[in-house]
Amino acid sequence: MLNFVYDNKTRLIFGRGTRFDIASEVEPHSTKILLHYGGGSIKRSGLYDTITQSLRQAGIDYVELGGVKPNPSIALVRQGIDLCRTHDIGFILAVGGGSVIDSAKAIALGVPATEDVWDLFMGKDSSSYTPLPIATVLTIPAAGSESSPNTVISNDETKRKLGHSHPALRPVFSIVDPELFFTLPHNQMANGVCDMMSHIFERYFTNTTHTDLSDSLCEATLRTIMKNACILNTNLHDYDAWAEIAFSGTIAHNNLLGIGREQDWACHAMEHELSALYDIPHGAGLAVVTPAWMHYVYRANPGMFVQFAVNVMNVEGSYRDQDSIIREGINRLQAFFRNLGQPTTMQELGISPEDFPVMANNAINVRGPIGGLMKLDVKDVQNIYKIASMQTI
């Protein structure tokens, strides 16, 4: 196990009716905020009225910025930065899913920066800046941004999608009310499940040894997600299943499962290029890329993949034939994705093989070769994209 420091300041306010507590949670932090959200869903559901009425009754002024879309854009982030500077705003409330929260974090990061905020996503150091504090009301459990220090933003002009991390970007509090998820369409549930599972895979598959506790926590969280996703697959109004999924999504990405172990993050880097160029849902892209990555890299550490197949996917077989156990585990994972209605090939995503070279190059050209379990160069990434194009892996 590696040395680690784990510090998570996010106060998680979880359960039925917690969305009505928003003003009392915001009030100790600020009396003037940026209210950041996406499209019309929070207005159709009544959540917008609930929050704004609560803020007004508490005497909290707010400036609004809506319009966040999936794969949130740097252009809207820049608008938010200008609004915060113009109105002297010192606190951001993000109401939405991972895209809204990531956009809010990028705004919070950019307000004190002296350079353009995109430069920070391109690798410039942000450690000397103190981002604005943010809080969240989660409407889609998926990205885990409600308790993570990370943000991912797309640049429509350059067709890039990049992440940035700063410890002060962890929200000061996050409200998670599973009743808010009842109106989500099925595909958003499925995309969210794939995203949170990938957050665990990026931490779970490691070359670090003596990680028994975090191995077991990863496996238990994956099993919990899969069990309750199967319930939601036929009933999107099951409160208890949503509660299990929502809590699992938070745990999947607040880095509790990743401490003390080398992490990977190759699948996210490869998928970001898909959704940057084609604007596909992040979770759907991960459903395609992840099994292909597993097939390509498992020989770098077969023991880890046998452990996954047996402990998570319930594969039985002779340990003398590790390849068969591993391949069956990957096949069962892919079948699980299919059962959720997710795509499993590049063709289903509408991605052309002609774009593989540019996407592969973009995946590594900012920070170099990707991955922890196995370092991947441009050729490796292209090979994985090709595997992800096969009907049968």
PDB file of C-alpha atoms in Angstrom, residues 96-351:
ATOM      1  CA  GLY A  96     -27.824  19.518 -11.566  1.00  0.00           C
ATOM      2  CA  GLY A  97     -25.713  16.507 -12.433  1.00  0.00           C
ATOM      3  CA  GLY A  98     -22.038  16.102 -13.142  1.00  0.00           C
ATOM      4  CA  SER A  99     -21.977  18.497 -16.090  1.00  0.00           C
ATOM      5  CA  VAL A 100     -23.436  21.369 -14.062  1.00  0.00           C
ATOM      6  CA  ILE A 101     -21.168  20.661 -11.106  1.00  0.00           C
ATOM      7  CA  ASP A 102     -18.081  20.414 -13.321  1.00  0.00           C
ATOM      8  CA  SER A 103     -19.008  23.719 -14.957  1.00  0.00           C
ATOM      9  CA  ALA A 104     -19.457  25.330 -11.538  1.00  0.00           C
ATOM     10  CA  LYS A 105     -16.077  24.040 -10.417  1.00  0.00           C
ATOM     11  CA  ALA A 106     -14.382  25.414 -13.519  1.00  0.00           C
ATOM     12  CA  ILE A 107     -15.982  28.803 -12.881  1.00  0.00           C
ATOM     13  CA  ALA A 108     -14.848  28.654  -9.249  1.00  0.00           C
ATOM     14  CA  LEU A 109     -11.332  27.819 -10.421  1.00  0.00           C
ATOM     15  CA  GLY A 110     -11.224  30.558 -13.032  1.00  0.00           C
ATOM     16  CA  VAL A 111     -12.433  33.515 -10.979  1.00  0.00           C
ATOM     17  CA  PRO A 112      -9.136  34.026  -9.077  1.00  0.00           C
ATOM     18  CA  ALA A 113      -6.914  32.975 -12.006  1.00  0.00           C
ATOM     19  CA  THR A 114      -4.803  35.553 -13.830  1.00  0.00           C
ATOM     20  CA  GLU A 115      -4.681  33.525 -17.042  1.00  0.00           C
ATOM     21  CA  ASP A 116      -7.526  32.114 -19.108  1.00  0.00           C
ATOM     22  CA  VAL A 117      -9.090  29.197 -17.262  1.00  0.00           C
ATOM     23  CA  TRP A 118      -8.550  26.825 -20.217  1.00  0.00           C
ATOM     24  CA  ASP A 119      -4.795  27.181 -19.698  1.00  0.00           C
ATOM     25  CA  LEU A 120      -5.241  25.394 -16.363  1.00  0.00           C
ATOM     26  CA  PHE A 121      -6.946  22.472 -18.121  1.00  0.00           C
ATOM     27  CA  MET A 122      -4.038  22.419 -20.563  1.00  0.00           C
ATOM     28  CA  GLY A 123      -1.655  21.771 -17.686  1.00  0.00           C
ATOM     29  CA  LYS A 124      -0.754  25.099 -16.053  1.00  0.00           C
ATOM     30  CA  ASP A 125      -0.380  24.940 -12.276  1.00  0.00           C
ATOM     31  CA  SER A 126      -3.350  26.199 -10.234  1.00  0.00           C
ATOM     32  CA  SER A 127      -1.982  25.506  -6.747  1.00  0.00           C
ATOM     33  CA  SER A 128      -1.442  29.204  -5.998  1.00  0.00           C
ATOM     34  CA  TYR A 129      -5.146  29.990  -6.565  1.00  0.00           C
ATOM     35  CA  THR A 130      -7.976  29.527  -4.086  1.00  0.00           C
ATOM     36  CA  PRO A 131     -11.150  28.655  -6.012  1.00  0.00           C
ATOM     37  CA  LEU A 132     -14.510  30.012  -4.895  1.00  0.00           C
ATOM     38  CA  PRO A 133     -16.389  27.638  -2.587  1.00  0.00           C
ATOM     39  CA  ILE A 134     -19.199  25.693  -4.230  1.00  0.00           C
ATOM     40  CA  ALA A 135     -22.124  23.561  -3.089  1.00  0.00           C
ATOM     41  CA  THR A 136     -24.393  21.227  -5.007  1.00  0.00           C
ATOM     42  CA  VAL A 137     -27.935  19.920  -5.233  1.00  0.00           C
ATOM     43  CA  LEU A 138     -27.544  16.668  -7.141  1.00  0.00           C
ATOM     44  CA  THR A 139     -30.174  15.813  -9.753  1.00  0.00           C
ATOM     45  CA  ILE A 140     -28.367  12.974 -11.570  1.00  0.00           C
ATOM     46  CA  PRO A 141     -26.229  10.415  -9.693  1.00  0.00           C
ATOM     47  CA  ALA A 142     -23.324   9.526 -11.956  1.00  0.00           C
ATOM     48  CA  ALA A 143     -20.181  11.616 -12.020  1.00  0.00           C
ATOM     49  CA  GLY A 144     -19.500  11.751  -8.282  1.00  0.00           C
ATOM     50  CA  SER A 145     -18.620  15.440  -8.673  1.00  0.00           C
ATOM     51  CA  GLU A 146     -20.706  16.212  -5.598  1.00  0.00           C
ATOM     52  CA  SER A 147     -17.801  15.068  -3.417  1.00  0.00           C
ATOM     53  CA  SER A 148     -14.716  15.092  -5.646  1.00  0.00           C
ATOM     54  CA  PRO A 149     -11.975  17.673  -6.313  1.00  0.00           C
ATOM     55  CA  ASN A 150     -12.169  17.120 -10.090  1.00  0.00           C
ATOM     56  CA  THR A 151     -13.754  18.858 -13.052  1.00  0.00           C
ATOM     57  CA  VAL A 152     -13.881  18.027 -16.774  1.00  0.00           C
ATOM     58  CA  ILE A 153     -14.630  20.639 -19.437  1.00  0.00           C
ATOM     59  CA  SER A 154     -14.948  20.584 -23.242  1.00  0.00           C
ATOM     60  CA  ASN A 155     -13.575  23.148 -25.666  1.00  0.00           C
ATOM     61  CA  ASP A 156     -15.808  23.265 -28.740  1.00  0.00           C
ATOM     62  CA  GLU A 157     -13.295  25.300 -30.728  1.00  0.00           C
ATOM     63  CA  THR A 158     -10.383  22.889 -30.315  1.00  0.00           C
ATOM     64  CA  LYS A 159     -12.520  19.726 -29.922  1.00  0.00           C
ATOM     65  CA  ARG A 160     -10.727  18.840 -26.694  1.00  0.00           C
ATOM     66  CA  LYS A 161     -12.117  17.539 -23.413  1.00  0.00           C
ATOM     67  CA  LEU A 162      -9.778  17.777 -20.433  1.00  0.00           C
ATOM     68  CA  GLY A 163      -9.862  17.477 -16.675  1.00  0.00           C
ATOM     69  CA  HIS A 164      -8.360  19.416 -13.800  1.00  0.00           C
ATOM     70  CA  SER A 165      -8.109  18.730 -10.081  1.00  0.00           C
ATOM     71  CA  HIS A 166      -7.719  21.085  -7.131  1.00  0.00           C
ATOM     72  CA  PRO A 167      -8.322  20.061  -3.476  1.00  0.00           C
ATOM     73  CA  ALA A 168     -10.427  23.181  -2.850  1.00  0.00           C
ATOM     74  CA  LEU A 169     -12.884  22.162  -5.576  1.00  0.00           C
ATOM     75  CA  ARG A 170     -14.545  19.624  -3.301  1.00  0.00           C
ATOM     76  CA  PRO A 171     -17.995  21.104  -2.570  1.00  0.00           C
ATOM     77  CA  VAL A 172     -18.466  22.393   0.952  1.00  0.00           C
ATOM     78  CA  PHE A 173     -21.791  20.565   1.055  1.00  0.00           C
ATOM     79  CA  SER A 174     -23.903  18.464  -1.294  1.00  0.00           C
ATOM     80  CA  ILE A 175     -27.587  17.699  -1.035  1.00  0.00           C
ATOM     81  CA  VAL A 176     -28.536  14.265  -2.376  1.00  0.00           C
ATOM     82  CA  ASP A 177     -32.294  13.633  -2.386  1.00  0.00           C
ATOM     83  CA  PRO A 178     -33.049  10.364  -4.236  1.00  0.00           C
ATOM     84  CA  GLU A 179     -36.635  11.475  -4.897  1.00  0.00           C
ATOM     85  CA  LEU A 180     -35.224  13.962  -7.406  1.00  0.00           C
ATOM     86  CA  PHE A 181     -34.110  11.075  -9.608  1.00  0.00           C
ATOM     87  CA  PHE A 182     -37.579   9.600 -10.221  1.00  0.00           C
ATOM     88  CA  THR A 183     -38.115  11.673 -13.374  1.00  0.00           C
ATOM     89  CA  LEU A 184     -34.805  10.750 -15.020  1.00  0.00           C
ATOM     90  CA  PRO A 185     -35.072   8.943 -18.366  1.00  0.00           C
ATOM     91  CA  HIS A 186     -33.745   5.401 -18.545  1.00  0.00           C
ATOM     92  CA  ASN A 187     -30.711   6.271 -20.655  1.00  0.00           C
ATOM     93  CA  GLN A 188     -29.479   8.787 -18.085  1.00  0.00           C
ATOM     94  CA  MET A 189     -29.714   6.131 -15.379  1.00  0.00           C
ATOM     95  CA  ALA A 190     -27.740   3.717 -17.563  1.00  0.00           C
ATOM     96  CA  ASN A 191     -25.103   6.300 -18.484  1.00  0.00           C
ATOM     97  CA  GLY A 192     -24.704   7.228 -14.842  1.00  0.00           C
ATOM     98  CA  VAL A 193     -24.235   3.623 -13.784  1.00  0.00           C
ATOM     99  CA  CYS A 194     -21.507   3.107 -16.400  1.00  0.00           C
ATOM    100  CA  ASP A 195     -19.741   6.295 -15.344  1.00  0.00           C
ATOM    101  CA  MET A 196     -19.652   5.456 -11.639  1.00  0.00           C
ATOM    102  CA  MET A 197     -18.529   1.890 -12.329  1.00  0.00           C
ATOM    103  CA  SER A 198     -15.703   3.274 -14.447  1.00  0.00           C
ATOM    104  CA  HIS A 199     -14.652   5.559 -11.595  1.00  0.00           C
ATOM    105  CA  ILE A 200     -14.172   2.428  -9.530  1.00  0.00           C
ATOM    106  CA  PHE A 201     -12.395   0.494 -12.293  1.00  0.00           C
ATOM    107  CA  GLU A 202      -9.894   3.346 -12.710  1.00  0.00           C
ATOM    108  CA  ARG A 203      -8.907   2.859  -9.077  1.00  0.00           C
ATOM    109  CA  TYR A 204      -9.447  -0.871  -8.677  1.00  0.00           C
ATOM    110  CA  PHE A 205      -7.205  -2.154 -11.462  1.00  0.00           C
ATOM    111  CA  THR A 206      -3.767  -1.449 -10.034  1.00  0.00           C
ATOM    112  CA  ASN A 207      -0.294  -2.875  -9.715  1.00  0.00           C
ATOM    113  CA  THR A 208      -0.124  -1.791  -6.063  1.00  0.00           C
ATOM    114  CA  THR A 209      -0.161  -4.749  -3.684  1.00  0.00           C
ATOM    115  CA  HIS A 210      -1.445  -5.187  -0.121  1.00  0.00           C
ATOM    116  CA  THR A 211      -4.643  -3.235  -0.794  1.00  0.00           C
ATOM    117  CA  ASP A 212      -7.042  -5.793   0.669  1.00  0.00           C
ATOM    118  CA  LEU A 213      -9.400  -3.303   2.299  1.00  0.00           C
ATOM    119  CA  SER A 214      -9.788  -0.953  -0.672  1.00  0.00           C
ATOM    120  CA  ASP A 215     -10.042  -3.975  -3.025  1.00  0.00           C
ATOM    121  CA  SER A 216     -12.981  -5.242  -0.992  1.00  0.00           C
ATOM    122  CA  LEU A 217     -14.602  -1.805  -0.825  1.00  0.00           C
ATOM    123  CA  CYS A 218     -14.318  -1.453  -4.602  1.00  0.00           C
ATOM    124  CA  GLU A 219     -15.831  -4.885  -5.180  1.00  0.00           C
ATOM    125  CA  ALA A 220     -18.703  -4.307  -2.748  1.00  0.00           C
ATOM    126  CA  THR A 221     -19.542  -0.963  -4.345  1.00  0.00           C
ATOM    127  CA  LEU A 222     -19.505  -2.469  -7.851  1.00  0.00           C
ATOM    128  CA  ARG A 223     -21.809  -5.305  -6.770  1.00  0.00           C
ATOM    129  CA  THR A 224     -24.163  -2.801  -5.111  1.00  0.00           C
ATOM    130  CA  ILE A 225     -24.336  -0.668  -8.248  1.00  0.00           C
ATOM    131  CA  MET A 226     -25.011  -3.639 -10.522  1.00  0.00           C
ATOM    132  CA  LYS A 227     -27.668  -5.137  -8.245  1.00  0.00           C
ATOM    133  CA  ASN A 228     -29.624  -1.890  -7.937  1.00  0.00           C
ATOM    134  CA  ALA A 229     -29.152  -0.907 -11.574  1.00  0.00           C
ATOM    135  CA  CYS A 230     -30.989  -4.110 -12.481  1.00  0.00           C
ATOM    136  CA  ILE A 231     -33.878  -2.988 -10.258  1.00  0.00           C
ATOM    137  CA  LEU A 232     -33.970   0.470 -11.853  1.00  0.00           C
ATOM    138  CA  ASN A 233     -33.761  -1.116 -15.283  1.00  0.00           C
ATOM    139  CA  THR A 234     -37.424  -2.048 -14.879  1.00  0.00           C
ATOM    140  CA  ASN A 235     -38.601   0.432 -12.207  1.00  0.00           C
ATOM    141  CA  LEU A 236     -37.232   3.977 -12.202  1.00  0.00           C
ATOM    142  CA  HIS A 237     -39.349   4.900  -9.164  1.00  0.00           C
ATOM    143  CA  ASP A 238     -37.706   2.599  -6.621  1.00  0.00           C
ATOM    144  CA  TYR A 239     -36.478   4.938  -3.873  1.00  0.00           C
ATOM    145  CA  ASP A 240     -34.238   2.414  -2.161  1.00  0.00           C
ATOM    146  CA  ALA A 241     -32.500   1.422  -5.390  1.00  0.00           C
ATOM    147  CA  TRP A 242     -31.865   5.074  -6.236  1.00  0.00           C
ATOM    148  CA  ALA A 243     -30.528   5.670  -2.726  1.00  0.00           C
ATOM    149  CA  GLU A 244     -28.070   2.788  -3.097  1.00  0.00           C
ATOM    150  CA  ILE A 245     -27.004   4.005  -6.550  1.00  0.00           C
ATOM    151  CA  ALA A 246     -26.616   7.614  -5.410  1.00  0.00           C
ATOM    152  CA  PHE A 247     -24.514   6.774  -2.360  1.00  0.00           C
ATOM    153  CA  SER A 248     -22.414   4.381  -4.441  1.00  0.00           C
ATOM    154  CA  GLY A 249     -21.813   7.101  -7.039  1.00  0.00           C
ATOM    155  CA  THR A 250     -20.502   9.433  -4.354  1.00  0.00           C
ATOM    156  CA  ILE A 251     -18.241   6.776  -2.848  1.00  0.00           C
ATOM    157  CA  ALA A 252     -17.028   5.781  -6.323  1.00  0.00           C
ATOM    158  CA  HIS A 253     -15.442   9.167  -6.977  1.00  0.00           C
ATOM    159  CA  ASN A 254     -14.637  10.860  -3.657  1.00  0.00           C
ATOM    160  CA  ASN A 255     -11.366   8.862  -3.788  1.00  0.00           C
ATOM    161  CA  LEU A 256     -11.962   6.814  -0.641  1.00  0.00           C
ATOM    162  CA  LEU A 257     -11.658   3.749  -2.891  1.00  0.00           C
ATOM    163  CA  GLY A 258      -8.425   4.971  -4.475  1.00  0.00           C
ATOM    164  CA  ILE A 259      -6.261   5.892  -1.511  1.00  0.00           C
ATOM    165  CA  GLY A 260      -3.034   3.985  -1.075  1.00  0.00           C
ATOM    166  CA  ARG A 261      -3.046   2.593  -4.607  1.00  0.00           C
ATOM    167  CA  GLU A 262      -1.701   3.601  -8.009  1.00  0.00           C
ATOM    168  CA  GLN A 263      -4.628   4.545 -10.230  1.00  0.00           C
ATOM    169  CA  ASP A 264      -5.117   4.129 -13.964  1.00  0.00           C
ATOM    170  CA  TRP A 265      -7.499   6.585 -15.718  1.00  0.00           C
ATOM    171  CA  ALA A 266      -6.712   5.408 -19.260  1.00  0.00           C
ATOM    172  CA  CYS A 267     -10.362   4.658 -20.095  1.00  0.00           C
ATOM    173  CA  HIS A 268     -11.448   8.146 -19.107  1.00  0.00           C
ATOM    174  CA  ALA A 269      -8.665   9.697 -21.164  1.00  0.00           C
ATOM    175  CA  MET A 270      -9.641   7.613 -24.202  1.00  0.00           C
ATOM    176  CA  GLU A 271     -13.361   8.258 -23.807  1.00  0.00           C
ATOM    177  CA  HIS A 272     -12.911  12.007 -23.409  1.00  0.00           C
ATOM    178  CA  GLU A 273     -11.689  12.119 -26.993  1.00  0.00           C
ATOM    179  CA  LEU A 274     -14.825  10.317 -28.185  1.00  0.00           C
ATOM    180  CA  SER A 275     -17.209  12.700 -26.448  1.00  0.00           C
ATOM    181  CA  ALA A 276     -15.092  15.739 -27.352  1.00  0.00           C
ATOM    182  CA  LEU A 277     -15.248  14.964 -31.065  1.00  0.00           C
ATOM    183  CA  TYR A 278     -18.712  13.377 -31.293  1.00  0.00           C
ATOM    184  CA  ASP A 279     -20.505  14.858 -28.248  1.00  0.00           C
ATOM    185  CA  ILE A 280     -21.724  11.451 -27.107  1.00  0.00           C
ATOM    186  CA  PRO A 281     -22.798  10.696 -23.508  1.00  0.00           C
ATOM    187  CA  HIS A 282     -19.743  10.010 -21.376  1.00  0.00           C
ATOM    188  CA  GLY A 283     -21.217   6.866 -19.793  1.00  0.00           C
ATOM    189  CA  ALA A 284     -22.121   5.375 -23.162  1.00  0.00           C
ATOM    190  CA  GLY A 285     -18.578   5.932 -24.410  1.00  0.00           C
ATOM    191  CA  LEU A 286     -17.170   4.249 -21.318  1.00  0.00           C
ATOM    192  CA  ALA A 287     -19.444   1.233 -21.873  1.00  0.00           C
ATOM    193  CA  VAL A 288     -17.733   0.760 -25.242  1.00  0.00           C
ATOM    194  CA  VAL A 289     -14.133   1.586 -24.304  1.00  0.00           C
ATOM    195  CA  THR A 290     -13.864  -0.233 -20.956  1.00  0.00           C
ATOM    196  CA  PRO A 291     -14.284  -3.889 -22.061  1.00  0.00           C
ATOM    197  CA  ALA A 292     -11.923  -3.266 -24.997  1.00  0.00           C
ATOM    198  CA  TRP A 293      -9.319  -1.811 -22.625  1.00  0.00           C
ATOM    199  CA  MET A 294      -9.687  -4.815 -20.332  1.00  0.00           C
ATOM    200  CA  HIS A 295      -9.045  -7.240 -23.193  1.00  0.00           C
ATOM    201  CA  TYR A 296      -5.981  -5.290 -24.291  1.00  0.00           C
ATOM    202  CA  VAL A 297      -4.249  -4.853 -20.905  1.00  0.00           C
ATOM    203  CA  TYR A 298      -5.251  -7.810 -18.724  1.00  0.00           C
ATOM    204  CA  ARG A 299      -2.026  -9.724 -19.331  1.00  0.00           C
ATOM    205  CA  ALA A 300      -0.137  -6.900 -17.593  1.00  0.00           C
ATOM    206  CA  ASN A 301      -1.686  -8.077 -14.308  1.00  0.00           C
ATOM    207  CA  PRO A 302      -3.887 -11.141 -14.823  1.00  0.00           C
ATOM    208  CA  GLY A 303      -4.322 -11.722 -11.094  1.00  0.00           C
ATOM    209  CA  MET A 304      -6.231  -8.462 -10.739  1.00  0.00           C
ATOM    210  CA  PHE A 305      -8.614  -9.421 -13.536  1.00  0.00           C
ATOM    211  CA  VAL A 306      -9.176 -12.930 -12.159  1.00  0.00           C
ATOM    212  CA  GLN A 307     -10.034 -11.335  -8.822  1.00  0.00           C
ATOM    213  CA  PHE A 308     -12.541  -9.037 -10.560  1.00  0.00           C
ATOM    214  CA  ALA A 309     -14.102 -11.877 -12.539  1.00  0.00           C
ATOM    215  CA  VAL A 310     -14.545 -14.059  -9.461  1.00  0.00           C
ATOM    216  CA  ASN A 311     -15.427 -11.484  -6.780  1.00  0.00           C
ATOM    217  CA  VAL A 312     -17.581  -9.121  -8.854  1.00  0.00           C
ATOM    218  CA  MET A 313     -18.844 -11.045 -11.886  1.00  0.00           C
ATOM    219  CA  ASN A 314     -19.264 -14.389 -10.056  1.00  0.00           C
ATOM    220  CA  VAL A 315     -17.237 -16.382 -12.582  1.00  0.00           C
ATOM    221  CA  GLU A 316     -16.351 -19.955 -11.650  1.00  0.00           C
ATOM    222  CA  GLY A 317     -13.660 -22.058 -13.251  1.00  0.00           C
ATOM    223  CA  SER A 318     -10.228 -23.562 -12.928  1.00  0.00           C
ATOM    224  CA  TYR A 319      -7.546 -21.171 -11.709  1.00  0.00           C
ATOM    225  CA  ARG A 320      -5.178 -23.071 -14.006  1.00  0.00           C
ATOM    226  CA  ASP A 321      -6.975 -21.404 -16.908  1.00  0.00           C
ATOM    227  CA  GLN A 322      -6.836 -17.750 -15.968  1.00  0.00           C
ATOM    228  CA  ASP A 323      -7.523 -16.510 -19.490  1.00  0.00           C
ATOM    229  CA  SER A 324     -10.907 -18.238 -19.592  1.00  0.00           C
ATOM    230  CA  ILE A 325     -11.932 -16.789 -16.231  1.00  0.00           C
ATOM    231  CA  ILE A 326     -10.827 -13.293 -17.230  1.00  0.00           C
ATOM    232  CA  ARG A 327     -12.529 -13.369 -20.621  1.00  0.00           C
ATOM    233  CA  GLU A 328     -15.753 -14.627 -19.113  1.00  0.00           C
ATOM    234  CA  GLY A 329     -15.651 -11.816 -16.552  1.00  0.00           C
ATOM    235  CA  ILE A 330     -15.223  -9.216 -19.292  1.00  0.00           C
ATOM    236  CA  ASN A 331     -17.972 -10.814 -21.386  1.00  0.00           C
ATOM    237  CA  ARG A 332     -20.354 -10.710 -18.422  1.00  0.00           C
ATOM    238  CA  LEU A 333     -19.568  -7.037 -17.848  1.00  0.00           C
ATOM    239  CA  GLN A 334     -20.286  -6.287 -21.501  1.00  0.00           C
ATOM    240  CA  ALA A 335     -23.543  -8.272 -21.266  1.00  0.00           C
ATOM    241  CA  PHE A 336     -24.513  -6.197 -18.211  1.00  0.00           C
ATOM    242  CA  PHE A 337     -23.969  -3.001 -20.214  1.00  0.00           C
ATOM    243  CA  ARG A 338     -26.078  -4.408 -23.056  1.00  0.00           C
ATOM    244  CA  ASN A 339     -28.858  -5.290 -20.629  1.00  0.00           C
ATOM    245  CA  LEU A 340     -28.976  -1.627 -19.611  1.00  0.00           C
ATOM    246  CA  GLY A 341     -29.440  -0.731 -23.275  1.00  0.00           C
ATOM    247  CA  GLN A 342     -25.935   0.646 -23.656  1.00  0.00           C
ATOM    248  CA  PRO A 343     -23.902   0.538 -26.885  1.00  0.00           C
ATOM    249  CA  THR A 344     -20.980  -1.871 -26.951  1.00  0.00           C
ATOM    250  CA  THR A 345     -19.226  -0.937 -30.207  1.00  0.00           C
ATOM    251  CA  MET A 346     -17.843   2.188 -31.848  1.00  0.00           C
ATOM    252  CA  GLN A 347     -20.273   1.674 -34.718  1.00  0.00           C
ATOM    253  CA  GLU A 348     -23.245   1.980 -32.362  1.00  0.00           C
ATOM    254  CA  LEU A 349     -21.836   5.307 -31.192  1.00  0.00           C
ATOM    255  CA  GLY A 350     -21.494   6.458 -34.807  1.00  0.00           C
ATOM    256  CA  ILE A 351     -17.727   6.870 -34.522  1.00  0.00           C
TER     257      ILE A 351
END
